[in-house]
Amino acid sequence: MSVHIQPSNVNPEDSSSRPSAVAPAISPGRVRLAGVLLAVGAAAWAAGTVIVGDKIQEGIQTLDSITGMLFVVGVFALVEVVLRTRGTGDRWGRVIPAGLLVLLPVAFLVNALSFGYATYDDFPLALLILDASWPLSQIGMLVLGVAVAVTRRYQGALRWLPLLAGMWFPVSMVAQIVGGSTVSVYVSAAWLLGTHSHIGIRLAASPRIV
């Protein structure tokens, strides 16, 4: 028996045949844009909530709704970055950001459709059902933050900041219970600036995160 070895037709100098030549899942420019959207959106909503203040208890406020929509756009951009860079891991880990990319547009839509209603009690049943996307998306952000921290694909502060950002909803609720609506407004705004806007600035300044 003889063995015949045929030369490979793959050129070892051809970079297109190397794994490292695979295009990144998301460009640095897209990451930078996501960072800008997140930083601006979170800062806008933080300012909006402080300006509106206790008036939010009286009913739907236009400024709060508009700045809230900007915030949702920024969070959507962040979640897309996490999904494309596999920040929550492969396979089942990708279900978390994928689910958020469904919930967040619904939350945006609810804000957009809220114009014309005086209070949330005036919402029709269909809109009330869709409004559940808001707390569900915030719970999802907390789960996303835990997954990012556990996966450890990101290094340094970016490994932990999504977890802190995901804690915004429970922290705001605790502040509401302990200190009332006025305290909650300022705690919420400070948390948005310290976590969401912080992440956005980091992504805008250093878009190569993996």
XYZ file of N, CA, C and O in Angstrom:
840
model
N 0.866 -1.195 0.000
C 0.000 0.000 0.000
C 0.893 1.233 0.000
O 1.879 1.279 0.728
N 0.554 2.184 -0.789
C 1.328 3.434 -0.852
C 0.428 4.602 -0.524
O -0.787 4.553 -0.716
N 1.042 5.645 -0.013
C 0.300 6.847 0.352
C 0.666 7.963 -0.592
O 1.854 8.238 -0.804
N -0.323 8.570 -1.204
C -0.077 9.682 -2.121
C -0.489 10.987 -1.436
O -1.623 11.139 -1.003
N 0.425 11.896 -1.327
C 0.165 13.195 -0.700
C 0.046 14.249 -1.787
O 0.993 14.446 -2.559
N -1.105 14.882 -1.865
C -1.305 15.921 -2.860
C -1.109 17.281 -2.205
O -1.580 17.518 -1.089
N -0.414 18.190 -2.857
C -0.197 19.520 -2.280
C -1.508 20.279 -2.132
O -2.411 20.138 -2.947
N -1.622 21.029 -1.056
C -2.826 21.823 -0.823
C -2.856 23.009 -1.758
O -1.821 23.591 -2.095
N -4.044 23.396 -2.191
C -4.172 24.569 -3.050
C -4.448 25.836 -2.243
O -4.804 26.875 -2.784
N -4.319 25.739 -0.918
C -4.509 26.913 -0.064
C -3.188 27.633 0.088
O -2.189 27.047 0.512
N -3.179 28.890 -0.260
C -1.966 29.688 -0.168
C -1.774 30.125 1.273
O -2.616 30.843 1.823
N -0.681 29.692 1.936
C -0.503 30.068 3.343
C -0.350 31.563 3.539
O -0.502 32.073 4.637
N 0.008 32.281 2.452
C 0.167 33.721 2.567
C -1.159 34.455 2.361
O -1.241 35.658 2.529
N -2.190 33.723 1.945
C -3.491 34.333 1.691
C -4.221 34.552 3.007
O -4.686 33.618 3.639
N -4.346 35.819 3.414
C -4.945 36.128 4.715
C -6.422 35.802 4.763
O -6.994 35.651 5.833
N -7.055 35.660 3.580
C -8.490 35.389 3.583
C -8.802 33.995 4.077
O -9.940 33.689 4.413
N -7.778 33.099 4.119
C -8.006 31.733 4.582
C -7.781 31.576 6.067
O -7.934 30.498 6.618
N -7.406 32.656 6.726
C -7.119 32.590 8.158
C -8.348 32.987 8.960
O -9.103 33.869 8.567
N -8.543 32.370 10.143
C -9.689 32.721 10.990
C -9.688 34.179 11.403
O -10.730 34.781 11.567
N -8.480 34.760 11.571
C -8.401 36.133 12.048
C -8.903 37.127 11.020
O -9.124 38.291 11.329
N -9.074 36.659 9.776
C -9.512 37.571 8.738
C -11.026 37.726 8.710
O -11.573 38.471 7.926
N -11.732 36.988 9.583
C -13.171 37.077 9.625
C -13.586 38.473 10.084
O -13.050 39.009 11.048
N -14.537 39.066 9.387
C -14.963 40.416 9.718
C -15.606 40.448 11.097
O -16.295 39.512 11.489
N -15.376 41.508 11.879
C -15.988 41.602 13.197
C -17.506 41.664 13.083
O -18.063 42.108 12.086
N -18.188 41.223 14.135
C -19.645 41.187 14.110
C -20.244 42.585 14.096
O -21.366 42.777 13.643
N -19.512 43.568 14.594
C -19.990 44.949 14.618
C -18.794 45.874 14.490
O -17.734 45.612 15.066
N -18.938 46.920 13.731
C -17.819 47.822 13.485
C -17.618 48.768 14.668
O -18.576 49.063 15.403
N -16.390 49.264 14.850
C -16.142 50.237 15.923
C -17.036 51.471 15.788
O -17.466 52.040 16.793
N -17.308 51.869 14.547
C -18.166 53.028 14.339
C -19.576 52.803 14.857
O -20.195 53.709 15.423
N -20.064 51.580 14.677
C -21.407 51.241 15.170
C -21.412 51.224 16.698
O -22.385 51.654 17.322
N -20.336 50.731 17.288
C -20.233 50.724 18.753
C -20.176 52.157 19.276
O -20.831 52.495 20.270
N -19.404 52.996 18.601
C -19.298 54.399 19.027
C -20.664 55.088 18.941
O -21.051 55.840 19.841
N -21.396 54.837 17.861
C -22.724 55.428 17.719
C -23.652 54.956 18.838
O -24.409 55.746 19.406
N -23.580 53.665 19.153
C -24.397 53.131 20.244
C -24.054 53.823 21.558
O -24.943 54.142 22.358
N -22.761 54.062 21.773
C -22.340 54.745 22.991
C -22.893 56.157 23.080
O -23.368 56.586 24.139
N -22.859 56.869 21.974
C -23.388 58.236 21.946
C -24.890 58.237 22.217
O -25.400 59.031 23.014
N -25.612 57.324 21.557
C -27.065 57.237 21.748
C -27.413 56.915 23.198
O -28.355 57.492 23.770
N -26.650 56.003 23.809
C -26.920 55.625 25.188
C -26.606 56.765 26.147
O -27.401 57.071 27.056
N -25.451 57.409 25.967
C -25.061 58.506 26.856
C -26.049 59.658 26.773
O -26.489 60.200 27.804
N -26.424 60.036 25.559
C -27.349 61.156 25.368
C -28.751 60.785 25.860
O -29.409 61.578 26.540
N -29.199 59.577 25.512
C -30.538 59.160 25.911
C -30.707 59.088 27.415
O -31.712 59.564 27.968
N -29.728 58.511 28.102
C -29.808 58.397 29.558
C -29.735 59.766 30.226
O -30.468 60.044 31.182
N -28.849 60.632 29.718
C -28.722 61.974 30.288
C -29.999 62.782 30.060
O -30.445 63.531 30.940
N -30.589 62.632 28.867
C -31.819 63.358 28.554
C -32.956 62.924 29.471
O -33.707 63.757 29.998
N -33.084 61.610 29.673
C -34.182 61.136 30.519
C -33.938 61.511 31.982
O -34.877 61.850 32.698
N -32.675 61.466 32.421
C -32.359 61.878 33.789
C -32.758 63.336 34.002
O -33.391 63.678 35.017
N -32.417 64.193 33.047
C -32.785 65.604 33.140
C -34.305 65.770 33.085
O -34.890 66.567 33.833
N -34.942 64.997 32.199
C -36.393 65.089 32.061
C -37.125 64.705 33.326
O -38.094 65.375 33.728
N -36.669 63.649 33.989
C -37.341 63.217 35.218
C -37.167 64.242 36.336
O -38.085 64.464 37.136
N -35.999 64.877 36.391
C -35.770 65.896 37.428
C -36.635 67.128 37.163
O -37.218 67.705 38.083
N -36.716 67.534 35.896
C -37.522 68.711 35.548
C -39.008 68.457 35.822
O -39.705 69.301 36.380
N -39.485 67.285 35.421
C -40.897 66.951 35.634
C -41.184 66.765 37.122
O -42.199 67.225 37.644
N -40.274 66.091 37.823
C -40.408 65.914 39.263
C -41.692 65.217 39.674
O -42.137 64.249 39.048
N -42.334 65.746 40.686
C -43.547 65.134 41.244
C -44.762 65.240 40.329
O -45.784 64.595 40.572
N -44.659 66.026 39.273
C -45.786 66.155 38.344
C -46.100 64.827 37.663
O -47.204 64.644 37.158
N -45.104 63.906 37.660
C -45.342 62.605 37.047
C -46.454 61.853 37.768
O -47.119 60.973 37.194
N -46.695 62.224 39.050
C -47.762 61.581 39.813
C -49.140 62.033 39.335
O -50.150 61.365 39.583
N -49.184 63.181 38.649
C -50.456 63.729 38.188
C -50.922 63.099 36.882
O -52.101 63.211 36.529
N -50.013 62.492 36.162
C -50.402 61.894 34.891
C -49.240 61.879 33.917
O -48.081 62.109 34.280
N -49.521 61.615 32.663
C -48.498 61.497 31.622
C -47.939 62.878 31.295
O -48.695 63.815 31.017
N -46.618 62.991 31.325
C -45.929 64.245 31.043
C -45.182 64.127 29.716
O -44.419 63.182 29.514
N -45.385 65.106 28.846
C -44.799 65.051 27.504
C -43.279 64.966 27.550
O -42.668 64.157 26.837
N -42.650 65.784 28.377
C -41.181 65.791 28.446
C -40.660 64.443 28.911
O -39.677 63.921 28.363
N -41.310 63.870 29.893
C -40.890 62.558 30.399
C -41.042 61.494 29.320
O -40.171 60.629 29.170
N -42.113 61.551 28.546
C -42.342 60.557 27.496
C -41.312 60.673 26.383
O -40.770 59.669 25.912
N -41.026 61.913 25.962
C -40.067 62.122 24.862
C -38.668 61.696 25.276
O -37.982 60.975 24.547
N -38.227 62.150 26.452
C -36.877 61.785 26.898
C -36.800 60.295 27.228
O -35.752 59.670 27.053
N -37.921 59.719 27.685
C -37.953 58.275 27.922
C -37.765 57.496 26.636
O -37.111 56.444 26.623
N -38.314 57.996 25.539
C -38.139 57.355 24.242
C -36.679 57.417 23.796
O -36.140 56.453 23.235
N -36.033 58.550 24.064
C -34.606 58.663 23.735
C -33.788 57.652 24.529
O -32.840 57.050 24.012
N -34.162 57.468 25.785
C -33.474 56.492 26.628
C -33.626 55.082 26.070
O -32.658 54.318 26.012
N -34.836 54.728 25.658
C -35.080 53.391 25.109
C -34.248 53.168 23.853
O -33.698 52.080 23.647
N -34.120 54.193 23.011
C -33.293 54.079 21.804
C -31.844 53.767 22.179
O -31.193 52.914 21.582
N -31.334 54.474 23.196
C -29.964 54.237 23.631
C -29.763 52.850 24.202
O -28.754 52.189 23.922
N -30.718 52.374 25.001
C -30.613 51.036 25.579
C -30.690 49.974 24.483
O -29.963 48.978 24.514
N -31.559 50.194 23.505
C -31.659 49.269 22.370
C -30.314 49.154 21.656
O -29.872 48.049 21.305
N -29.654 50.295 21.455
C -28.347 50.298 20.791
C -27.317 49.518 21.608
O -26.501 48.779 21.057
N -27.345 49.684 22.941
C -26.427 48.946 23.812
C -26.670 47.447 23.714
O -25.722 46.660 23.593
N -27.934 47.036 23.766
C -28.267 45.610 23.726
C -27.829 44.999 22.391
O -27.356 43.862 22.350
N -27.960 45.765 21.319
C -27.510 45.258 20.020
C -26.002 45.009 20.030
O -25.520 44.013 19.491
N -25.254 45.914 20.649
C -23.803 45.730 20.769
C -23.496 44.468 21.563
O -22.632 43.669 21.178
N -24.196 44.272 22.671
C -23.985 43.078 23.498
C -24.277 41.812 22.698
O -23.534 40.827 22.759
N -25.351 41.824 21.928
C -25.710 40.649 21.135
C -24.656 40.358 20.073
O -24.215 39.208 19.916
N -24.239 41.383 19.357
C -23.299 41.190 18.249
C -21.896 40.813 18.720
O -21.163 40.133 18.012
N -21.524 41.272 19.914
C -20.206 40.931 20.451
C -20.264 39.718 21.371
O -19.274 39.362 21.994
N -21.449 39.106 21.474
C -21.663 37.918 22.301
C -21.258 38.153 23.752
O -20.625 37.313 24.394
N -21.646 39.332 24.241
C -21.301 39.695 25.612
C -21.965 38.828 26.659
O -21.499 38.773 27.800
N -23.066 38.164 26.303
C -23.731 37.260 27.240
C -23.434 35.803 26.916
O -24.094 34.900 27.451
N -22.449 35.577 26.065
C -22.066 34.217 25.719
C -22.701 33.736 24.422
O -23.408 34.481 23.744
N -22.423 32.501 24.082
C -22.947 31.891 22.869
C -24.204 31.079 23.179
O -24.574 30.874 24.324
N -24.838 30.630 22.141
C -26.020 29.771 22.240
C -27.106 30.402 23.110
O -27.636 31.436 22.794
N -27.422 29.774 24.260
C -28.533 30.236 25.071
C -28.304 31.626 25.630
O -29.266 32.348 25.913
N -27.066 32.009 25.813
C -26.790 33.346 26.319
C -27.277 34.448 25.398
O -27.587 35.557 25.844
N -27.403 34.145 24.123
C -27.832 35.150 23.159
C -29.343 35.372 23.198
O -29.839 36.338 22.619
N -30.065 34.492 23.873
C -31.520 34.641 23.977
C -31.869 35.905 24.764
O -32.873 36.580 24.478
N -31.042 36.239 25.747
C -31.335 37.383 26.620
C -31.360 38.692 25.827
O -32.381 39.401 25.828
N -30.262 39.060 25.133
C -30.339 40.302 24.356
C -31.330 40.223 23.209
O -31.965 41.232 22.871
N -31.496 39.054 22.620
C -32.459 38.909 21.528
C -33.875 39.207 22.020
O -34.665 39.869 21.331
N -34.210 38.724 23.205
C -35.522 38.998 23.784
C -35.721 40.483 24.072
O -36.806 41.038 23.852
N -34.658 41.137 24.547
C -34.741 42.569 24.831
C -34.933 43.387 23.560
O -35.605 44.427 23.582
N -34.361 42.920 22.470
C -34.535 43.631 21.203
C -35.972 43.538 20.697
O -36.351 44.271 19.777
N -36.748 42.660 21.272
C -38.182 42.585 20.976
C -38.972 43.464 21.949
O -39.875 44.205 21.558
N -38.628 43.405 23.234
C -39.368 44.142 24.257
C -39.170 45.656 24.166
O -40.120 46.425 24.340
N -37.943 46.083 23.889
C -37.644 47.514 23.910
C -38.410 48.317 22.854
O -38.923 49.401 23.163
N -38.530 47.830 21.614
C -39.358 48.577 20.652
C -40.813 48.695 21.083
O -41.469 49.701 20.800
N -41.321 47.674 21.777
C -42.695 47.738 22.276
C -42.806 48.828 23.350
O -43.776 49.599 23.380
N -41.797 48.910 24.223
C -41.780 49.958 25.245
C -41.718 51.343 24.596
O -42.387 52.283 25.051
N -40.954 51.461 23.533
C -40.873 52.725 22.784
C -42.244 53.064 22.204
O -42.701 54.218 22.271
N -42.906 52.062 21.640
C -44.220 52.271 21.041
C -45.245 52.729 22.065
O -46.071 53.607 21.783
N -45.205 52.144 23.254
C -46.138 52.540 24.310
C -45.960 54.010 24.658
O -46.935 54.754 24.819
N -44.705 54.448 24.767
C -44.448 55.865 25.042
C -45.001 56.744 23.926
O -45.596 57.795 24.173
N -44.781 56.316 22.689
C -45.253 57.096 21.550
C -46.776 57.173 21.521
O -47.357 58.218 21.187
N -47.436 56.077 21.878
C -48.898 56.037 21.856
C -49.525 56.691 23.079
O -50.740 56.889 23.118
N -48.699 57.016 24.080
C -49.241 57.605 25.310
C -49.673 59.056 25.121
O -50.464 59.576 25.912
N -49.156 59.702 24.068
C -49.566 61.082 23.814
C -51.067 61.115 23.511
O -51.584 60.327 22.730
N -51.753 62.037 24.132
C -53.197 62.112 23.940
C -53.970 61.565 25.118
O -55.188 61.767 25.209
N -53.284 60.861 26.016
C -53.927 60.351 27.227
C -53.472 61.194 28.422
O -52.290 61.546 28.532
N -54.392 61.481 29.299
C -54.061 62.301 30.467
C -53.327 61.492 31.527
O -52.360 61.962 32.130
N -53.790 60.265 31.772
C -53.178 59.401 32.780
C -53.069 57.985 32.229
O -53.702 57.635 31.223
N -52.301 57.169 32.919
C -52.159 55.781 32.504
C -53.457 55.001 32.710
O -53.686 53.993 32.049
N -54.310 55.500 33.595
C -55.601 54.846 33.815
C -56.510 54.975 32.600
O -57.493 54.221 32.471
N -56.203 55.930 31.734
C -57.021 56.144 30.543
C -56.638 55.217 29.397
O -57.313 55.205 28.359
N -55.537 54.468 29.566
C -55.091 53.569 28.499
C -56.171 52.520 28.206
O -56.778 51.971 29.135
N -56.384 52.209 26.938
C -57.238 51.056 26.623
C -56.538 49.766 27.035
O -55.326 49.754 27.276
N -57.306 48.681 27.090
C -56.768 47.415 27.579
C -55.551 46.968 26.779
O -54.557 46.510 27.353
N -55.606 47.107 25.453
C -54.495 46.655 24.609
C -53.205 47.394 24.957
O -52.124 46.796 25.033
N -53.316 48.703 25.210
C -52.130 49.492 25.541
C -51.623 49.164 26.945
O -50.414 49.180 27.195
N -52.540 48.861 27.853
C -52.135 48.447 29.193
C -51.338 47.140 29.143
O -50.363 46.967 29.874
N -51.767 46.235 28.282
C -51.047 44.967 28.138
C -49.656 45.208 27.572
O -48.662 44.657 28.053
N -49.580 46.063 26.543
C -48.283 46.372 25.945
C -47.371 47.098 26.928
O -46.147 46.978 26.859
N -47.969 47.842 27.853
C -47.180 48.598 28.833
C -46.371 47.681 29.745
O -45.409 48.122 30.375
N -46.751 46.414 29.810
C -45.977 45.447 30.606
C -44.573 45.260 30.046
O -43.678 44.763 30.740
N -44.364 45.661 28.781
C -43.035 45.531 28.173
C -41.997 46.378 28.902
O -40.804 46.046 28.891
N -42.443 47.464 29.546
C -41.483 48.335 30.241
C -40.854 47.650 31.456
O -39.623 47.500 31.506
N -41.655 47.192 32.442
C -41.009 46.501 33.568
C -40.321 45.208 33.136
O -39.267 44.863 33.690
N -40.881 44.505 32.165
C -40.238 43.273 31.695
C -38.879 43.571 31.072
O -37.919 42.818 31.273
N -38.785 44.663 30.319
C -37.499 45.008 29.690
C -36.468 45.387 30.748
O -35.280 45.082 30.602
N -36.917 46.025 31.829
C -35.978 46.401 32.889
C -35.510 45.189 33.691
O -34.351 45.120 34.111
N -36.400 44.229 33.890
C -35.979 42.964 34.497
C -34.993 42.254 33.578
O -33.986 41.696 34.021
N -35.279 42.315 32.278
C -34.368 41.720 31.296
C -32.998 42.369 31.306
O -31.975 41.691 31.130
N -32.948 43.693 31.535
C -31.658 44.384 31.607
C -30.850 43.918 32.805
O -29.614 43.841 32.742
N -31.537 43.611 33.908
C -30.829 43.090 35.082
C -30.268 41.703 34.789
O -29.106 41.415 35.127
N -31.059 40.865 34.132
C -30.588 39.527 33.745
C -29.423 39.644 32.769
O -28.440 38.903 32.866
N -29.510 40.584 31.844
C -28.422 40.813 30.893
C -27.139 41.192 31.619
O -26.054 40.691 31.297
N -27.265 42.083 32.610
C -26.094 42.511 33.361
C -25.435 41.368 34.105
O -24.202 41.267 34.144
N -26.255 40.486 34.689
C -25.718 39.313 35.382
C -24.979 38.415 34.388
O -23.872 37.933 34.660
N -25.580 38.194 33.223
C -24.968 37.327 32.214
C -23.648 37.897 31.709
O -22.678 37.160 31.507
N -23.595 39.214 31.512
C -22.347 39.852 31.061
C -21.250 39.666 32.102
O -20.100 39.352 31.769
N -21.591 39.855 33.373
C -20.601 39.702 34.443
C -20.102 38.263 34.543
O -18.899 38.023 34.719
N -21.021 37.302 34.413
C -20.648 35.895 34.544
C -19.842 35.415 33.337
O -18.877 34.654 33.485
N -20.228 35.884 32.146
C -19.540 35.442 30.915
C -18.104 35.929 30.851
O -17.225 35.257 30.317
N -17.868 37.146 31.364
C -16.512 37.736 31.428
C -15.894 37.971 30.058
O -14.681 37.950 29.909
N -16.719 38.193 29.054
C -16.165 38.511 27.738
C -15.607 39.930 27.721
O -14.639 40.223 27.047
N -16.253 40.820 28.475
C -15.752 42.176 28.601
C -14.840 42.248 29.821
O -15.047 41.542 30.804
N -13.873 43.138 29.747
C -12.916 43.263 30.832
C -13.058 44.609 31.525
O -13.621 45.549 30.986
N -12.534 44.684 32.724
C -12.531 45.942 33.459
C -13.919 46.392 33.854
O -14.801 45.585 34.155
N -14.134 47.710 33.815
C -15.399 48.283 34.263
C -16.573 47.824 33.407
O -17.692 47.678 33.918
N -16.340 47.591 32.120
C -17.436 47.192 31.241
C -18.014 45.823 31.599
O -19.112 45.486 31.166
N -17.278 45.053 32.359
C -17.822 43.769 32.796
C -18.910 43.978 33.849
O -19.877 43.211 33.914
N -18.763 45.008 34.670
C -19.670 45.206 35.805
C -20.689 46.314 35.604
O -21.755 46.299 36.225
N -20.395 47.276 34.750
C -21.312 48.393 34.563
C -22.696 47.975 34.054
O -23.713 48.531 34.499
N -22.800 47.019 33.116
C -24.153 46.591 32.706
C -24.977 46.020 33.860
O -26.199 46.202 33.899
N -24.317 45.356 34.803
C -25.026 44.833 35.969
C -25.539 45.976 36.824
O -26.696 45.970 37.283
N -24.699 46.982 37.050
C -25.128 48.144 37.822
C -26.252 48.885 37.103
O -27.209 49.349 37.735
N -26.142 48.988 35.778
C -27.201 49.639 35.005
C -28.507 48.861 35.124
O -29.590 49.451 35.237
N -28.414 47.550 35.116
C -29.601 46.719 35.240
C -30.274 46.835 36.591
O -31.465 46.508 36.738
N -29.547 47.323 37.588
C -30.116 47.487 38.933
C -30.890 48.793 39.069
O -31.442 49.073 40.139
N -30.928 49.600 38.000
C -31.617 50.896 38.079
C -33.075 50.740 38.529
O -33.544 51.466 39.408
N -33.791 49.809 37.952
C -35.218 49.649 38.274
C -35.438 49.271 39.736
O -36.200 49.955 40.446
N -34.803 48.218 40.265
C -35.023 47.892 41.682
C -34.531 48.975 42.626
O -35.160 49.236 43.665
N -33.423 49.627 42.288
C -32.914 50.703 43.143
C -33.913 51.855 43.197
O -34.185 52.427 44.269
N -34.493 52.210 42.039
C -35.477 53.292 41.998
C -36.727 52.930 42.792
O -37.324 53.785 43.460
N -37.130 51.664 42.716
C -38.308 51.224 43.465
C -38.056 51.291 44.976
O -38.926 51.720 45.734
N -36.877 50.874 45.390
C -36.533 50.942 46.815
C -36.496 52.392 47.281
O -36.989 52.732 48.366
N -35.926 53.272 46.454
C -35.866 54.691 46.796
C -37.271 55.274 46.922
O -37.538 56.121 47.782
N -38.181 54.821 46.056
C -39.571 55.283 46.100
C -40.240 54.865 47.410
O -40.941 55.645 48.044
N -39.994 53.620 47.815
C -40.618 53.094 49.037
C -40.044 53.767 50.284
O -40.776 54.140 51.204
N -38.730 53.936 50.292
C -38.058 54.457 51.491
C -38.166 55.975 51.604
O -38.470 56.523 52.671
N -37.908 56.665 50.486
C -37.821 58.128 50.553
C -38.933 58.893 49.881
O -38.947 60.123 49.939
N -39.836 58.192 49.181
C -40.903 58.900 48.491
C -40.527 59.270 47.068
O -39.401 59.029 46.608
N -41.447 59.892 46.366
C -41.262 60.180 44.942
C -40.143 61.178 44.671
O -39.398 61.041 43.698
N -39.995 62.181 45.522
C -38.950 63.191 45.295
C -37.562 62.578 45.382
O -36.704 62.810 44.527
N -37.335 61.788 46.426
C -36.041 61.107 46.570
C -35.807 60.153 45.413
O -34.714 60.080 44.852
N -36.849 59.438 45.021
C -36.732 58.468 43.931
C -36.312 59.135 42.636
O -35.515 58.577 41.869
N -36.829 60.319 42.369
C -36.487 61.038 41.137
C -34.989 61.315 41.069
O -34.340 61.079 40.042
N -34.430 61.794 42.161
C -33.010 62.146 42.168
C -32.111 60.911 42.189
O -31.045 60.897 41.559
N -32.525 59.883 42.904
C -31.764 58.635 42.903
C -31.770 58.023 41.508
O -30.731 57.580 40.998
N -32.933 58.032 40.863
C -33.056 57.495 39.511
C -32.162 58.241 38.535
O -31.435 57.632 37.740
N -32.203 59.573 38.590
C -31.402 60.388 37.673
C -29.908 60.155 37.891
O -29.137 60.013 36.932
N -29.497 60.113 39.155
C -28.088 59.889 39.471
C -27.631 58.515 38.981
O -26.526 58.365 38.444
N -28.497 57.511 39.145
C -28.138 56.149 38.722
C -28.016 56.063 37.206
O -27.117 55.406 36.677
N -28.925 56.727 36.497
C -28.867 56.751 35.030
C -27.559 57.372 34.543
O -26.920 56.857 33.610
N -27.166 58.475 35.165
C -25.933 59.149 34.753
C -24.699 58.332 35.117
O -23.740 58.255 34.339
N -24.735 57.719 36.305
C -23.562 56.982 36.775
C -23.356 55.639 36.107
O -22.244 55.109 36.127
N -24.409 55.074 35.535
C -24.284 53.752 34.904
C -24.501 53.799 33.398
O -23.567 53.598 32.628
N -25.720 54.098 32.968
C -26.016 54.093 31.536
C -25.178 55.112 30.756
O -24.559 54.781 29.741
N -25.183 56.353 31.228
C -24.385 57.369 30.528
C -22.896 57.055 30.604
O -22.147 57.298 29.648
N -22.473 56.504 31.736
C -21.077 56.105 31.907
C -20.681 55.048 30.874
O -19.635 55.146 30.229
N -21.529 54.044 30.704
C -21.264 53.019 29.689
C -21.192 53.652 28.305
O -20.304 53.348 27.509
N -22.148 54.541 28.015
C -22.179 55.177 26.709
C -20.914 55.957 26.402
O -20.368 55.876 25.301
N -20.432 56.694 27.387
C -19.202 57.478 27.191
C -18.010 56.554 26.950
O -17.159 56.820 26.093
N -17.955 55.466 27.684
C -16.857 54.512 27.501
C -16.884 53.892 26.105
O -15.848 53.748 25.456
N -18.062 53.524 25.641
C -18.168 52.916 24.315
C -17.822 53.924 23.229
O -17.190 53.572 22.222
N -18.248 55.162 23.419
C -17.943 56.201 22.433
C -16.454 56.499 22.385
O -15.885 56.747 21.311
N -15.800 56.465 23.541
C -14.367 56.790 23.608
C -13.492 55.609 23.189
O -12.446 55.806 22.553
N -13.895 54.385 23.532
C -13.104 53.187 23.209
C -14.028 52.119 22.624
O -14.470 51.211 23.339
N -14.349 52.230 21.327
C -15.343 51.333 20.731
C -14.883 49.888 20.521
O -15.703 49.021 20.267
N -13.592 49.610 20.623
C -13.104 48.241 20.470
C -13.157 47.554 21.832
O -12.182 47.569 22.577
N -14.301 46.950 22.138
C -14.504 46.412 23.490
C -14.093 44.959 23.614
O -13.972 44.446 24.719
N -13.941 44.244 22.494
C -13.504 42.833 22.559
C -12.431 42.603 21.512
O -12.250 43.385 20.595
